mmCIF file with all atom_site columns, C-alpha atoms and ligand atoms in Angstrom:
data_model
loop_
_atom_site.group_PDB
_atom_site.id
_atom_site.type_symbol
_atom_site.label_atom_id
_atom_site.label_alt_id
_atom_site.label_comp_id
_atom_site.label_asym_id
_atom_site.label_entity_id
_atom_site.label_seq_id
_atom_site.pdbx_PDB_ins_code
_atom_site.Cartn_x
_atom_site.Cartn_y
_atom_site.Cartn_z
_atom_site.occupancy
_atom_site.B_iso_or_equiv
_atom_site.pdbx_formal_charge
_atom_site.auth_seq_id
_atom_site.auth_comp_id
_atom_site.auth_asym_id
_atom_site.auth_atom_id
_atom_site.pdbx_PDB_model_num
ATOM   1   C CA . UNK A 1 1   ? -3.591  -0.787  -26.342 1.00 94.00 ? 84  UNK A CA 1
ATOM   2   C CA . UNK A 1 2   ? -4.735  -1.959  -22.931 1.00 97.00 ? 85  UNK A CA 1
ATOM   3   C CA . UNK A 1 3   ? -5.582  1.825   -20.923 1.00 98.00 ? 86  UNK A CA 1
ATOM   4   C CA . UNK A 1 4   ? -5.571  0.692   -17.164 1.00 98.00 ? 87  UNK A CA 1
ATOM   5   C CA . UNK A 1 5   ? -6.234  3.435   -14.052 1.00 98.00 ? 88  UNK A CA 1
ATOM   6   C CA . UNK A 1 6   ? -4.028  3.820   -10.841 1.00 98.00 ? 89  UNK A CA 1
ATOM   7   C CA . UNK A 1 7   ? -5.289  5.093   -7.765  1.00 98.00 ? 90  UNK A CA 1
ATOM   8   C CA . UNK A 1 8   ? -4.322  6.259   -4.480  1.00 98.00 ? 91  UNK A CA 1
ATOM   9   C CA . UNK A 1 9   ? -4.503  9.334   -1.866  1.00 98.00 ? 92  UNK A CA 1
ATOM   10  C CA . UNK A 1 10  ? -1.446  10.896  -3.544  1.00 98.00 ? 93  UNK A CA 1
ATOM   11  C CA . UNK A 1 11  ? 2.204   10.135  -3.924  1.00 98.00 ? 94  UNK A CA 1
ATOM   12  C CA . UNK A 1 12  ? 2.243   6.682   -3.163  1.00 98.00 ? 95  UNK A CA 1
ATOM   13  C CA . UNK A 1 13  ? 0.255   5.609   -6.230  1.00 98.00 ? 96  UNK A CA 1
ATOM   14  C CA . UNK A 1 14  ? 3.147   6.763   -8.756  1.00 98.00 ? 97  UNK A CA 1
ATOM   15  C CA . UNK A 1 15  ? 5.862   4.812   -7.430  1.00 98.00 ? 98  UNK A CA 1
ATOM   16  C CA . UNK A 1 16  ? 3.554   1.683   -8.014  1.00 98.00 ? 99  UNK A CA 1
ATOM   17  C CA . UNK A 1 17  ? 3.176   3.537   -11.367 1.00 98.00 ? 100 UNK A CA 1
ATOM   18  C CA . UNK A 1 18  ? 6.884   3.682   -12.141 1.00 98.00 ? 101 UNK A CA 1
ATOM   19  C CA . UNK A 1 19  ? 7.023   0.127   -11.628 1.00 98.00 ? 102 UNK A CA 1
ATOM   20  C CA . UNK A 1 20  ? 4.161   -0.495  -13.866 1.00 98.00 ? 103 UNK A CA 1
ATOM   21  C CA . UNK A 1 21  ? 5.516   1.224   -16.493 1.00 98.00 ? 104 UNK A CA 1
ATOM   22  C CA . UNK A 1 22  ? 8.825   -0.771  -15.999 1.00 98.00 ? 105 UNK A CA 1
ATOM   23  C CA . UNK A 1 23  ? 7.603   -4.057  -16.479 1.00 98.00 ? 106 UNK A CA 1
ATOM   24  C CA . UNK A 1 24  ? 4.258   -4.391  -18.926 1.00 97.00 ? 107 UNK A CA 1
ATOM   25  C CA . UNK A 1 25  ? 5.072   -0.842  -20.875 1.00 96.00 ? 108 UNK A CA 1
ATOM   26  C CA . UNK A 1 26  ? 2.628   -1.193  -23.036 1.00 95.00 ? 109 UNK A CA 1
ATOM   27  C CA . UNK A 1 27  ? 0.053   -0.051  -21.525 1.00 98.00 ? 110 UNK A CA 1
ATOM   28  C CA . UNK A 1 28  ? -1.744  3.759   -21.120 1.00 98.00 ? 111 UNK A CA 1
ATOM   29  C CA . UNK A 1 29  ? -2.730  4.245   -17.500 1.00 98.00 ? 112 UNK A CA 1
ATOM   30  C CA . UNK A 1 30  ? -4.606  7.270   -16.395 1.00 98.00 ? 113 UNK A CA 1
ATOM   31  C CA . UNK A 1 31  ? -3.393  7.958   -12.773 1.00 98.00 ? 114 UNK A CA 1
ATOM   32  C CA . UNK A 1 32  ? -5.776  9.500   -10.041 1.00 98.00 ? 115 UNK A CA 1
ATOM   33  C CA . UNK A 1 33  ? -5.301  11.054  -6.798  1.00 98.00 ? 116 UNK A CA 1
ATOM   34  C CA . UNK A 1 34  ? -7.259  12.766  -4.144  1.00 98.00 ? 117 UNK A CA 1
ATOM   35  C CA . UNK A 1 35  ? -4.538  15.825  -3.369  1.00 98.00 ? 118 UNK A CA 1
ATOM   36  C CA . UNK A 1 36  ? -7.344  17.335  -1.381  1.00 98.00 ? 119 UNK A CA 1
ATOM   37  C CA . UNK A 1 37  ? -8.546  14.926  1.081   1.00 98.00 ? 120 UNK A CA 1
ATOM   38  C CA . UNK A 1 38  ? -4.898  13.000  1.222   1.00 98.00 ? 121 UNK A CA 1
ATOM   39  C CA . UNK A 1 39  ? -4.435  11.885  4.111   1.00 98.00 ? 122 UNK A CA 1
ATOM   40  C CA . UNK A 1 40  ? -6.783  9.297   3.698   1.00 98.00 ? 123 UNK A CA 1
ATOM   41  C CA . UNK A 1 41  ? -4.859  7.040   6.893   1.00 95.00 ? 124 UNK A CA 1
ATOM   42  C CA . UNK A 1 42  ? -7.110  8.997   9.050   1.00 93.00 ? 125 UNK A CA 1
ATOM   43  C CA . UNK A 1 43  ? -10.193 8.984   7.992   1.00 97.00 ? 126 UNK A CA 1
ATOM   44  C CA . UNK A 1 44  ? -13.520 7.123   8.482   1.00 97.00 ? 127 UNK A CA 1
ATOM   45  C CA . UNK A 1 45  ? -15.031 4.131   6.133   1.00 98.00 ? 128 UNK A CA 1
ATOM   46  C CA . UNK A 1 46  ? -17.833 5.970   5.561   1.00 98.00 ? 129 UNK A CA 1
ATOM   47  C CA . UNK A 1 47  ? -16.094 9.192   4.642   1.00 98.00 ? 130 UNK A CA 1
ATOM   48  C CA . UNK A 1 48  ? -13.600 6.711   2.097   1.00 98.00 ? 131 UNK A CA 1
ATOM   49  C CA . UNK A 1 49  ? -16.679 5.570   0.533   1.00 98.00 ? 132 UNK A CA 1
ATOM   50  C CA . UNK A 1 50  ? -18.291 9.176   0.038   1.00 98.00 ? 133 UNK A CA 1
ATOM   51  C CA . UNK A 1 51  ? -14.166 10.637  -1.591  1.00 98.00 ? 134 UNK A CA 1
ATOM   52  C CA . UNK A 1 52  ? -13.330 7.432   -2.989  1.00 98.00 ? 135 UNK A CA 1
ATOM   53  C CA . UNK A 1 53  ? -16.255 5.535   -5.309  1.00 98.00 ? 136 UNK A CA 1
ATOM   54  C CA . UNK A 1 54  ? -16.595 9.320   -7.343  1.00 98.00 ? 137 UNK A CA 1
ATOM   55  C CA . UNK A 1 55  ? -12.306 8.684   -8.461  1.00 98.00 ? 138 UNK A CA 1
ATOM   56  C CA . UNK A 1 56  ? -13.267 5.116   -10.058 1.00 98.00 ? 139 UNK A CA 1
ATOM   57  C CA . UNK A 1 57  ? -16.077 6.206   -11.659 1.00 98.00 ? 140 UNK A CA 1
ATOM   58  C CA . UNK A 1 58  ? -14.324 9.115   -13.107 1.00 98.00 ? 141 UNK A CA 1
ATOM   59  C CA . UNK A 1 59  ? -11.340 5.955   -14.174 1.00 98.00 ? 142 UNK A CA 1
ATOM   60  C CA . UNK A 1 60  ? -14.454 4.140   -15.092 1.00 98.00 ? 143 UNK A CA 1
ATOM   61  C CA . UNK A 1 61  ? -15.815 6.345   -17.242 1.00 98.00 ? 144 UNK A CA 1
ATOM   62  C CA . UNK A 1 62  ? -12.680 7.547   -18.863 1.00 98.00 ? 145 UNK A CA 1
ATOM   63  C CA . UNK A 1 63  ? -12.573 3.750   -20.208 1.00 98.00 ? 146 UNK A CA 1
ATOM   64  C CA . UNK A 1 64  ? -9.866  2.261   -17.755 1.00 98.00 ? 147 UNK A CA 1
ATOM   65  C CA . UNK A 1 65  ? -10.428 -1.676  -18.339 1.00 98.00 ? 148 UNK A CA 1
ATOM   66  C CA . UNK A 1 66  ? -8.737  -2.221  -15.234 1.00 98.00 ? 149 UNK A CA 1
ATOM   67  C CA . UNK A 1 67  ? -8.490  -0.102  -11.476 1.00 99.00 ? 150 UNK A CA 1
ATOM   68  C CA . UNK A 1 68  ? -5.260  -0.490  -9.703  1.00 98.00 ? 151 UNK A CA 1
ATOM   69  C CA . UNK A 1 69  ? -5.796  0.088   -5.971  1.00 98.00 ? 152 UNK A CA 1
ATOM   70  C CA . UNK A 1 70  ? -2.599  1.414   -4.612  1.00 98.00 ? 153 UNK A CA 1
ATOM   71  C CA . UNK A 1 71  ? -3.727  2.235   -1.642  1.00 98.00 ? 154 UNK A CA 1
ATOM   72  C CA . UNK A 1 72  ? -3.299  -0.191  1.414   1.00 98.00 ? 155 UNK A CA 1
ATOM   73  C CA . UNK A 1 73  ? -5.680  1.773   3.497   1.00 98.00 ? 156 UNK A CA 1
ATOM   74  C CA . UNK A 1 74  ? -8.517  1.817   0.782   1.00 98.00 ? 157 UNK A CA 1
ATOM   75  C CA . UNK A 1 75  ? -8.470  -2.013  0.613   1.00 98.00 ? 158 UNK A CA 1
ATOM   76  C CA . UNK A 1 76  ? -7.675  -2.641  3.990   1.00 98.00 ? 159 UNK A CA 1
ATOM   77  C CA . UNK A 1 77  ? -11.271 -0.084  4.798   1.00 98.00 ? 160 UNK A CA 1
ATOM   78  C CA . UNK A 1 78  ? -13.793 -0.246  2.389   1.00 98.00 ? 161 UNK A CA 1
ATOM   79  C CA . UNK A 1 79  ? -12.934 -3.177  -1.206  1.00 98.00 ? 162 UNK A CA 1
ATOM   80  C CA . UNK A 1 80  ? -16.109 -4.903  -0.707  1.00 98.00 ? 163 UNK A CA 1
ATOM   81  C CA . UNK A 1 81  ? -17.565 -1.141  -1.200  1.00 98.00 ? 164 UNK A CA 1
ATOM   82  C CA . UNK A 1 82  ? -15.178 -0.566  -4.448  1.00 98.00 ? 165 UNK A CA 1
ATOM   83  C CA . UNK A 1 83  ? -15.826 -4.025  -5.446  1.00 98.00 ? 166 UNK A CA 1
ATOM   84  C CA . UNK A 1 84  ? -19.460 -3.000  -5.349  1.00 98.00 ? 167 UNK A CA 1
ATOM   85  C CA . UNK A 1 85  ? -19.620 0.086   -7.503  1.00 98.00 ? 168 UNK A CA 1
ATOM   86  C CA . UNK A 1 86  ? -17.233 -0.346  -9.818  1.00 98.00 ? 169 UNK A CA 1
ATOM   87  C CA . UNK A 1 87  ? -17.440 -3.234  -12.459 1.00 97.00 ? 170 UNK A CA 1
ATOM   88  C CA . UNK A 1 88  ? -14.515 -2.884  -13.816 1.00 98.00 ? 171 UNK A CA 1
ATOM   89  C CA . UNK A 1 89  ? -11.307 -5.721  -12.616 1.00 98.00 ? 172 UNK A CA 1
ATOM   90  C CA . UNK A 1 90  ? -10.196 -4.426  -9.334  1.00 98.00 ? 173 UNK A CA 1
ATOM   91  C CA . UNK A 1 91  ? -6.471  -5.048  -8.376  1.00 98.00 ? 174 UNK A CA 1
ATOM   92  C CA . UNK A 1 92  ? -5.688  -4.086  -4.868  1.00 98.00 ? 175 UNK A CA 1
ATOM   93  C CA . UNK A 1 93  ? -2.826  -3.850  -3.257  1.00 97.00 ? 176 UNK A CA 1
ATOM   94  C CA . UNK A 1 94  ? -2.943  -4.739  0.881   1.00 96.00 ? 177 UNK A CA 1
ATOM   95  C CA . UNK A 1 95  ? -0.320  -5.332  4.089   1.00 98.00 ? 178 UNK A CA 1
ATOM   96  C CA . UNK A 1 96  ? 2.055   -8.507  3.301   1.00 98.00 ? 179 UNK A CA 1
ATOM   97  C CA . UNK A 1 97  ? 0.983   -10.380 6.101   1.00 98.00 ? 180 UNK A CA 1
ATOM   98  C CA . UNK A 1 98  ? 1.169   -13.470 4.611   1.00 98.00 ? 181 UNK A CA 1
ATOM   99  C CA . UNK A 1 99  ? 4.858   -13.293 2.781   1.00 98.00 ? 182 UNK A CA 1
ATOM   100 C CA . UNK A 1 100 ? 5.960   -11.568 5.831   1.00 98.00 ? 183 UNK A CA 1
ATOM   101 C CA . UNK A 1 101 ? 4.632   -14.239 8.156   1.00 98.00 ? 184 UNK A CA 1
ATOM   102 C CA . UNK A 1 102 ? 6.618   -16.788 5.590   1.00 98.00 ? 185 UNK A CA 1
ATOM   103 C CA . UNK A 1 103 ? 9.853   -15.246 5.717   1.00 98.00 ? 186 UNK A CA 1
ATOM   104 C CA . UNK A 1 104 ? 10.613  -14.458 8.877   1.00 98.00 ? 187 UNK A CA 1
ATOM   105 C CA . UNK A 1 105 ? 13.073  -16.395 10.964  1.00 98.00 ? 188 UNK A CA 1
ATOM   106 C CA . UNK A 1 106 ? 12.810  -13.979 14.422  1.00 98.00 ? 189 UNK A CA 1
ATOM   107 C CA . UNK A 1 107 ? 8.984   -14.741 14.089  1.00 98.00 ? 190 UNK A CA 1
ATOM   108 C CA . UNK A 1 108 ? 9.253   -11.185 14.580  1.00 98.00 ? 191 UNK A CA 1
ATOM   109 C CA . UNK A 1 109 ? 8.036   -8.737  11.697  1.00 98.00 ? 192 UNK A CA 1
ATOM   110 C CA . UNK A 1 110 ? 7.115   -4.827  11.567  1.00 99.00 ? 193 UNK A CA 1
ATOM   111 C CA . UNK A 1 111 ? 4.158   -3.717  10.019  1.00 99.00 ? 194 UNK A CA 1
ATOM   112 C CA . UNK A 1 112 ? 4.474   -0.018  8.336   1.00 98.00 ? 195 UNK A CA 1
ATOM   113 C CA . UNK A 1 113 ? 0.755   1.161   8.153   1.00 98.00 ? 196 UNK A CA 1
ATOM   114 C CA . UNK A 1 114 ? -1.042  3.903   8.062   1.00 98.00 ? 197 UNK A CA 1
ATOM   115 C CA . UNK A 1 115 ? -3.421  4.076   11.440  1.00 98.00 ? 198 UNK A CA 1
ATOM   116 C CA . UNK A 1 116 ? -6.692  3.223   9.862   1.00 98.00 ? 199 UNK A CA 1
ATOM   117 C CA . UNK A 1 117 ? -5.293  0.401   7.611   1.00 98.00 ? 200 UNK A CA 1
ATOM   118 C CA . UNK A 1 118 ? -3.882  -1.243  11.210  1.00 98.00 ? 201 UNK A CA 1
ATOM   119 C CA . UNK A 1 119 ? -6.986  -0.735  13.392  1.00 98.00 ? 202 UNK A CA 1
ATOM   120 C CA . UNK A 1 120 ? -9.066  -2.127  9.777   1.00 98.00 ? 203 UNK A CA 1
ATOM   121 C CA . UNK A 1 121 ? -10.910 -5.627  10.501  1.00 97.00 ? 204 UNK A CA 1
ATOM   122 C CA . UNK A 1 122 ? -9.274  -6.779  7.118   1.00 98.00 ? 205 UNK A CA 1
ATOM   123 C CA . UNK A 1 123 ? -5.673  -6.566  8.642   1.00 98.00 ? 206 UNK A CA 1
ATOM   124 C CA . UNK A 1 124 ? -6.773  -7.700  11.720  1.00 98.00 ? 207 UNK A CA 1
ATOM   125 C CA . UNK A 1 125 ? -8.490  -11.237 10.055  1.00 98.00 ? 208 UNK A CA 1
ATOM   126 C CA . UNK A 1 126 ? -4.588  -11.291 7.379   1.00 98.00 ? 209 UNK A CA 1
ATOM   127 C CA . UNK A 1 127 ? -2.828  -11.553 11.116  1.00 98.00 ? 210 UNK A CA 1
ATOM   128 C CA . UNK A 1 128 ? -5.415  -14.194 12.724  1.00 98.00 ? 211 UNK A CA 1
ATOM   129 C CA . UNK A 1 129 ? -4.980  -16.111 9.578   1.00 98.00 ? 212 UNK A CA 1
ATOM   130 C CA . UNK A 1 130 ? -1.871  -16.341 8.968   1.00 98.00 ? 213 UNK A CA 1
ATOM   131 C CA . UNK A 1 131 ? -0.001  -14.469 12.101  1.00 98.00 ? 214 UNK A CA 1
ATOM   132 C CA . UNK A 1 132 ? -0.435  -17.444 14.819  1.00 95.00 ? 215 UNK A CA 1
ATOM   133 C CA . UNK A 1 133 ? 3.244   -18.078 15.567  1.00 95.00 ? 216 UNK A CA 1
ATOM   134 C CA . UNK A 1 134 ? 4.663   -14.573 14.392  1.00 98.00 ? 217 UNK A CA 1
ATOM   135 C CA . UNK A 1 135 ? 4.544   -11.605 16.673  1.00 98.00 ? 218 UNK A CA 1
ATOM   136 C CA . UNK A 1 136 ? 3.706   -8.229  14.649  1.00 98.00 ? 219 UNK A CA 1
ATOM   137 C CA . UNK A 1 137 ? 5.213   -5.550  15.451  1.00 98.00 ? 220 UNK A CA 1
ATOM   138 C CA . UNK A 1 138 ? 3.447   -1.903  14.097  1.00 98.00 ? 221 UNK A CA 1
ATOM   139 C CA . UNK A 1 139 ? 5.714   1.336   14.356  1.00 98.00 ? 222 UNK A CA 1
ATOM   140 C CA . UNK A 1 140 ? 4.531   4.383   14.651  1.00 98.00 ? 223 UNK A CA 1
ATOM   141 C CA . UNK A 1 141 ? 3.838   5.794   11.535  1.00 98.00 ? 224 UNK A CA 1
ATOM   142 C CA . UNK A 1 142 ? 1.209   7.986   11.613  1.00 97.00 ? 225 UNK A CA 1
ATOM   143 C CA . UNK A 1 143 ? 3.288   10.802  10.227  1.00 96.00 ? 226 UNK A CA 1
ATOM   144 C CA . UNK A 1 144 ? 4.924   9.476   7.600   1.00 98.00 ? 227 UNK A CA 1
ATOM   145 C CA . UNK A 1 145 ? 2.469   9.751   4.466   1.00 97.00 ? 228 UNK A CA 1
ATOM   146 C CA . UNK A 1 146 ? 1.966   13.951  5.142   1.00 97.00 ? 229 UNK A CA 1
ATOM   147 C CA . UNK A 1 147 ? 5.708   14.108  5.661   1.00 98.00 ? 230 UNK A CA 1
ATOM   148 C CA . UNK A 1 148 ? 5.870   11.818  2.401   1.00 98.00 ? 231 UNK A CA 1
ATOM   149 C CA . UNK A 1 149 ? 3.498   13.578  0.730   1.00 98.00 ? 232 UNK A CA 1
ATOM   150 C CA . UNK A 1 150 ? 4.065   16.946  1.694   1.00 97.00 ? 233 UNK A CA 1
ATOM   151 C CA . UNK A 1 151 ? 7.665   16.515  0.340   1.00 96.00 ? 234 UNK A CA 1
ATOM   152 C CA . UNK A 1 152 ? 9.433   17.060  4.226   1.00 97.00 ? 235 UNK A CA 1
ATOM   153 C CA . UNK A 1 153 ? 11.918  14.408  4.558   1.00 95.00 ? 236 UNK A CA 1
ATOM   154 C CA . UNK A 1 154 ? 12.686  13.615  7.803   1.00 97.00 ? 237 UNK A CA 1
ATOM   155 C CA . UNK A 1 155 ? 15.782  10.931  7.961   1.00 98.00 ? 238 UNK A CA 1
ATOM   156 C CA . UNK A 1 156 ? 15.635  10.879  12.273  1.00 98.00 ? 239 UNK A CA 1
ATOM   157 C CA . UNK A 1 157 ? 12.117  9.937   12.342  1.00 97.00 ? 240 UNK A CA 1
ATOM   158 C CA . UNK A 1 158 ? 12.391  6.882   10.136  1.00 98.00 ? 241 UNK A CA 1
ATOM   159 C CA . UNK A 1 159 ? 16.479  6.148   11.120  1.00 98.00 ? 242 UNK A CA 1
ATOM   160 C CA . UNK A 1 160 ? 14.430  5.888   15.483  1.00 98.00 ? 243 UNK A CA 1
ATOM   161 C CA . UNK A 1 161 ? 11.055  3.747   14.057  1.00 98.00 ? 244 UNK A CA 1
ATOM   162 C CA . UNK A 1 162 ? 12.871  1.666   11.659  1.00 98.00 ? 245 UNK A CA 1
ATOM   163 C CA . UNK A 1 163 ? 15.802  0.492   14.513  1.00 98.00 ? 246 UNK A CA 1
ATOM   164 C CA . UNK A 1 164 ? 13.930  0.388   17.088  1.00 98.00 ? 247 UNK A CA 1
ATOM   165 C CA . UNK A 1 165 ? 11.449  -2.531  15.061  1.00 98.00 ? 248 UNK A CA 1
ATOM   166 C CA . UNK A 1 166 ? 15.020  -4.142  14.657  1.00 98.00 ? 249 UNK A CA 1
ATOM   167 C CA . UNK A 1 167 ? 15.937  -4.098  17.939  1.00 98.00 ? 250 UNK A CA 1
ATOM   168 C CA . UNK A 1 168 ? 12.682  -5.287  18.875  1.00 98.00 ? 251 UNK A CA 1
ATOM   169 C CA . UNK A 1 169 ? 13.738  -8.250  17.060  1.00 98.00 ? 252 UNK A CA 1
ATOM   170 C CA . UNK A 1 170 ? 12.128  -7.655  13.581  1.00 99.00 ? 253 UNK A CA 1
ATOM   171 C CA . UNK A 1 171 ? 13.738  -9.084  10.513  1.00 98.00 ? 254 UNK A CA 1
ATOM   172 C CA . UNK A 1 172 ? 11.009  -8.751  8.115   1.00 99.00 ? 255 UNK A CA 1
ATOM   173 C CA . UNK A 1 173 ? 10.148  -4.977  7.221   1.00 98.00 ? 256 UNK A CA 1
ATOM   174 C CA . UNK A 1 174 ? 6.522   -4.847  5.483   1.00 99.00 ? 257 UNK A CA 1
ATOM   175 C CA . UNK A 1 175 ? 6.020   -1.093  3.300   1.00 98.00 ? 258 UNK A CA 1
ATOM   176 C CA . UNK A 1 176 ? 2.245   -1.534  3.882   1.00 98.00 ? 259 UNK A CA 1
ATOM   177 C CA . UNK A 1 177 ? 1.410   2.311   2.478   1.00 98.00 ? 260 UNK A CA 1
ATOM   178 C CA . UNK A 1 178 ? 2.699   2.667   -0.318  1.00 98.00 ? 261 UNK A CA 1
ATOM   179 C CA . UNK A 1 179 ? 3.491   6.557   0.117   1.00 98.00 ? 262 UNK A CA 1
ATOM   180 C CA . UNK A 1 180 ? 6.789   4.100   2.192   1.00 98.00 ? 263 UNK A CA 1
ATOM   181 C CA . UNK A 1 181 ? 7.818   3.027   -1.192  1.00 98.00 ? 264 UNK A CA 1
ATOM   182 C CA . UNK A 1 182 ? 9.445   6.271   -1.824  1.00 98.00 ? 265 UNK A CA 1
ATOM   183 C CA . UNK A 1 183 ? 11.570  6.185   1.021   1.00 98.00 ? 266 UNK A CA 1
ATOM   184 C CA . UNK A 1 184 ? 12.829  1.929   0.608   1.00 98.00 ? 267 UNK A CA 1
ATOM   185 C CA . UNK A 1 185 ? 16.257  2.405   -0.457  1.00 98.00 ? 268 UNK A CA 1
ATOM   186 C CA . UNK A 1 186 ? 16.950  4.773   2.943   1.00 98.00 ? 269 UNK A CA 1
ATOM   187 C CA . UNK A 1 187 ? 14.772  1.778   5.353   1.00 98.00 ? 270 UNK A CA 1
ATOM   188 C CA . UNK A 1 188 ? 17.051  -0.752  3.493   1.00 98.00 ? 271 UNK A CA 1
ATOM   189 C CA . UNK A 1 189 ? 20.163  0.893   4.051   1.00 98.00 ? 272 UNK A CA 1
ATOM   190 C CA . UNK A 1 190 ? 19.289  0.786   7.836   1.00 98.00 ? 273 UNK A CA 1
ATOM   191 C CA . UNK A 1 191 ? 17.919  -2.713  8.012   1.00 98.00 ? 274 UNK A CA 1
ATOM   192 C CA . UNK A 1 192 ? 20.148  -3.822  6.225   1.00 98.00 ? 275 UNK A CA 1
ATOM   193 C CA . UNK A 1 193 ? 22.436  -3.215  9.204   1.00 98.00 ? 276 UNK A CA 1
ATOM   194 C CA . UNK A 1 194 ? 20.319  -5.328  10.980  1.00 98.00 ? 277 UNK A CA 1
ATOM   195 C CA . UNK A 1 195 ? 20.156  -7.997  8.213   1.00 98.00 ? 278 UNK A CA 1
ATOM   196 C CA . UNK A 1 196 ? 16.401  -7.422  8.319   1.00 98.00 ? 279 UNK A CA 1
ATOM   197 C CA . UNK A 1 197 ? 14.825  -7.189  5.035   1.00 98.00 ? 280 UNK A CA 1
ATOM   198 C CA . UNK A 1 198 ? 11.802  -4.788  3.307   1.00 99.00 ? 281 UNK A CA 1
ATOM   199 C CA . UNK A 1 199 ? 10.010  -6.106  1.569   1.00 98.00 ? 282 UNK A CA 1
ATOM   200 C CA . UNK A 1 200 ? 6.638   -4.589  0.338   1.00 98.00 ? 283 UNK A CA 1
ATOM   201 C CA . UNK A 1 201 ? 3.908   -5.518  -2.859  1.00 98.00 ? 284 UNK A CA 1
ATOM   202 C CA . UNK A 1 202 ? 4.606   -4.216  -6.501  1.00 98.00 ? 285 UNK A CA 1
ATOM   203 C CA . UNK A 1 203 ? 5.658   -7.501  -8.224  1.00 98.00 ? 286 UNK A CA 1
ATOM   204 C CA . UNK A 1 204 ? 2.915   -8.974  -6.533  1.00 98.00 ? 287 UNK A CA 1
ATOM   205 C CA . UNK A 1 205 ? 0.305   -6.348  -8.031  1.00 98.00 ? 288 UNK A CA 1
ATOM   206 C CA . UNK A 1 206 ? 2.243   -6.345  -11.153 1.00 98.00 ? 289 UNK A CA 1
ATOM   207 C CA . UNK A 1 207 ? 1.860   -10.262 -11.358 1.00 98.00 ? 290 UNK A CA 1
ATOM   208 C CA . UNK A 1 208 ? -1.840  -9.858  -10.804 1.00 98.00 ? 291 UNK A CA 1
ATOM   209 C CA . UNK A 1 209 ? -2.297  -7.335  -13.408 1.00 98.00 ? 292 UNK A CA 1
ATOM   210 C CA . UNK A 1 210 ? -0.489  -9.474  -16.395 1.00 98.00 ? 293 UNK A CA 1
ATOM   211 C CA . UNK A 1 211 ? -3.422  -12.262 -14.917 1.00 98.00 ? 294 UNK A CA 1
ATOM   212 C CA . UNK A 1 212 ? -6.090  -9.719  -15.201 1.00 98.00 ? 295 UNK A CA 1
ATOM   213 C CA . UNK A 1 213 ? -5.222  -8.025  -18.817 1.00 98.00 ? 296 UNK A CA 1
ATOM   214 C CA . UNK A 1 214 ? -4.713  -11.339 -20.143 1.00 97.00 ? 297 UNK A CA 1
ATOM   215 C CA . UNK A 1 215 ? -7.776  -12.436 -19.260 1.00 97.00 ? 298 UNK A CA 1
ATOM   216 C CA . UNK A 1 216 ? -9.583  -9.514  -20.936 1.00 94.00 ? 299 UNK A CA 1
HETATM 217 N N1 . LIG B 2 .   ? -0.507  4.996   0.342   1.00 66.17 ? 738 LIG B N1 1
HETATM 218 C C1 . LIG B 2 .   ? -1.974  4.990   1.040   1.00 66.17 ? 738 LIG B C1 1
HETATM 219 C C2 . LIG B 2 .   ? -1.897  3.560   2.139   1.00 66.17 ? 738 LIG B C2 1
HETATM 220 O O1 . LIG B 2 .   ? -1.352  2.328   0.393   1.00 66.17 ? 738 LIG B O1 1
HETATM 221 C C3 . LIG B 2 .   ? -2.434  6.017   1.787   1.00 66.17 ? 738 LIG B C3 1
HETATM 222 C C4 . LIG B 2 .   ? -1.585  6.887   2.380   1.00 66.17 ? 738 LIG B C4 1
HETATM 223 C C5 . LIG B 2 .   ? -2.552  8.390   3.128   1.00 66.17 ? 738 LIG B C5 1
HETATM 224 O O2 . LIG B 2 .   ? -3.367  8.750   2.701   1.00 66.17 ? 738 LIG B O2 1
HETATM 225 O O3 . LIG B 2 .   ? -2.317  8.133   4.572   1.00 66.17 ? 738 LIG B O3 1
HETATM 226 O O4 . LIG B 2 .   ? -2.298  3.235   2.632   1.00 66.17 ? 738 LIG B O4 1
#
């Protein structure tokens, strides 16, 4: 049985673990998070390197053969450094700009992500390459990771931001932070009223993980 590590700042990656377990039951999964420093969505890249690399090295030293970085904030800011310092294969989640731009019919997409992800050069690069004729709006989700991490669910805030995005014409809503996977059903119910779709990357991550596992 293969052993893999999954990492996120907090509870976001646990939704990814649940999806992986369902799709690939025959796996030992070690989960690592950073309860002392979550949320990551307000940290500098330098700070993220300090926090994340030791956690991933720990997973490596526990014998994980692959590490899933289930955190868009980490991927979009420091993935190069992660790949430089970590020797096992890395499967990394990043905001689904390309699929969203391919799916949209209104040419308006809403990207829900942390402030650090939205500021990152990698995200800007994804926009530049894939969103030439598509307007990508960025609802203010800056308080969502904390809300979800601390179990302080606030349906009014979620409703407000998603309705606003749909009323601006977004027909594809991207969950660009794994914490938001926990409120996917709620977001879908709101988006359904506007015939907008909600996408998140778990299936893509599972496919990529399977490819990597086959090559071990
Ligand atoms: N779940 C993470 C992400 O996908 C980070 C959330 C946070 O710590 O702010 O971006």
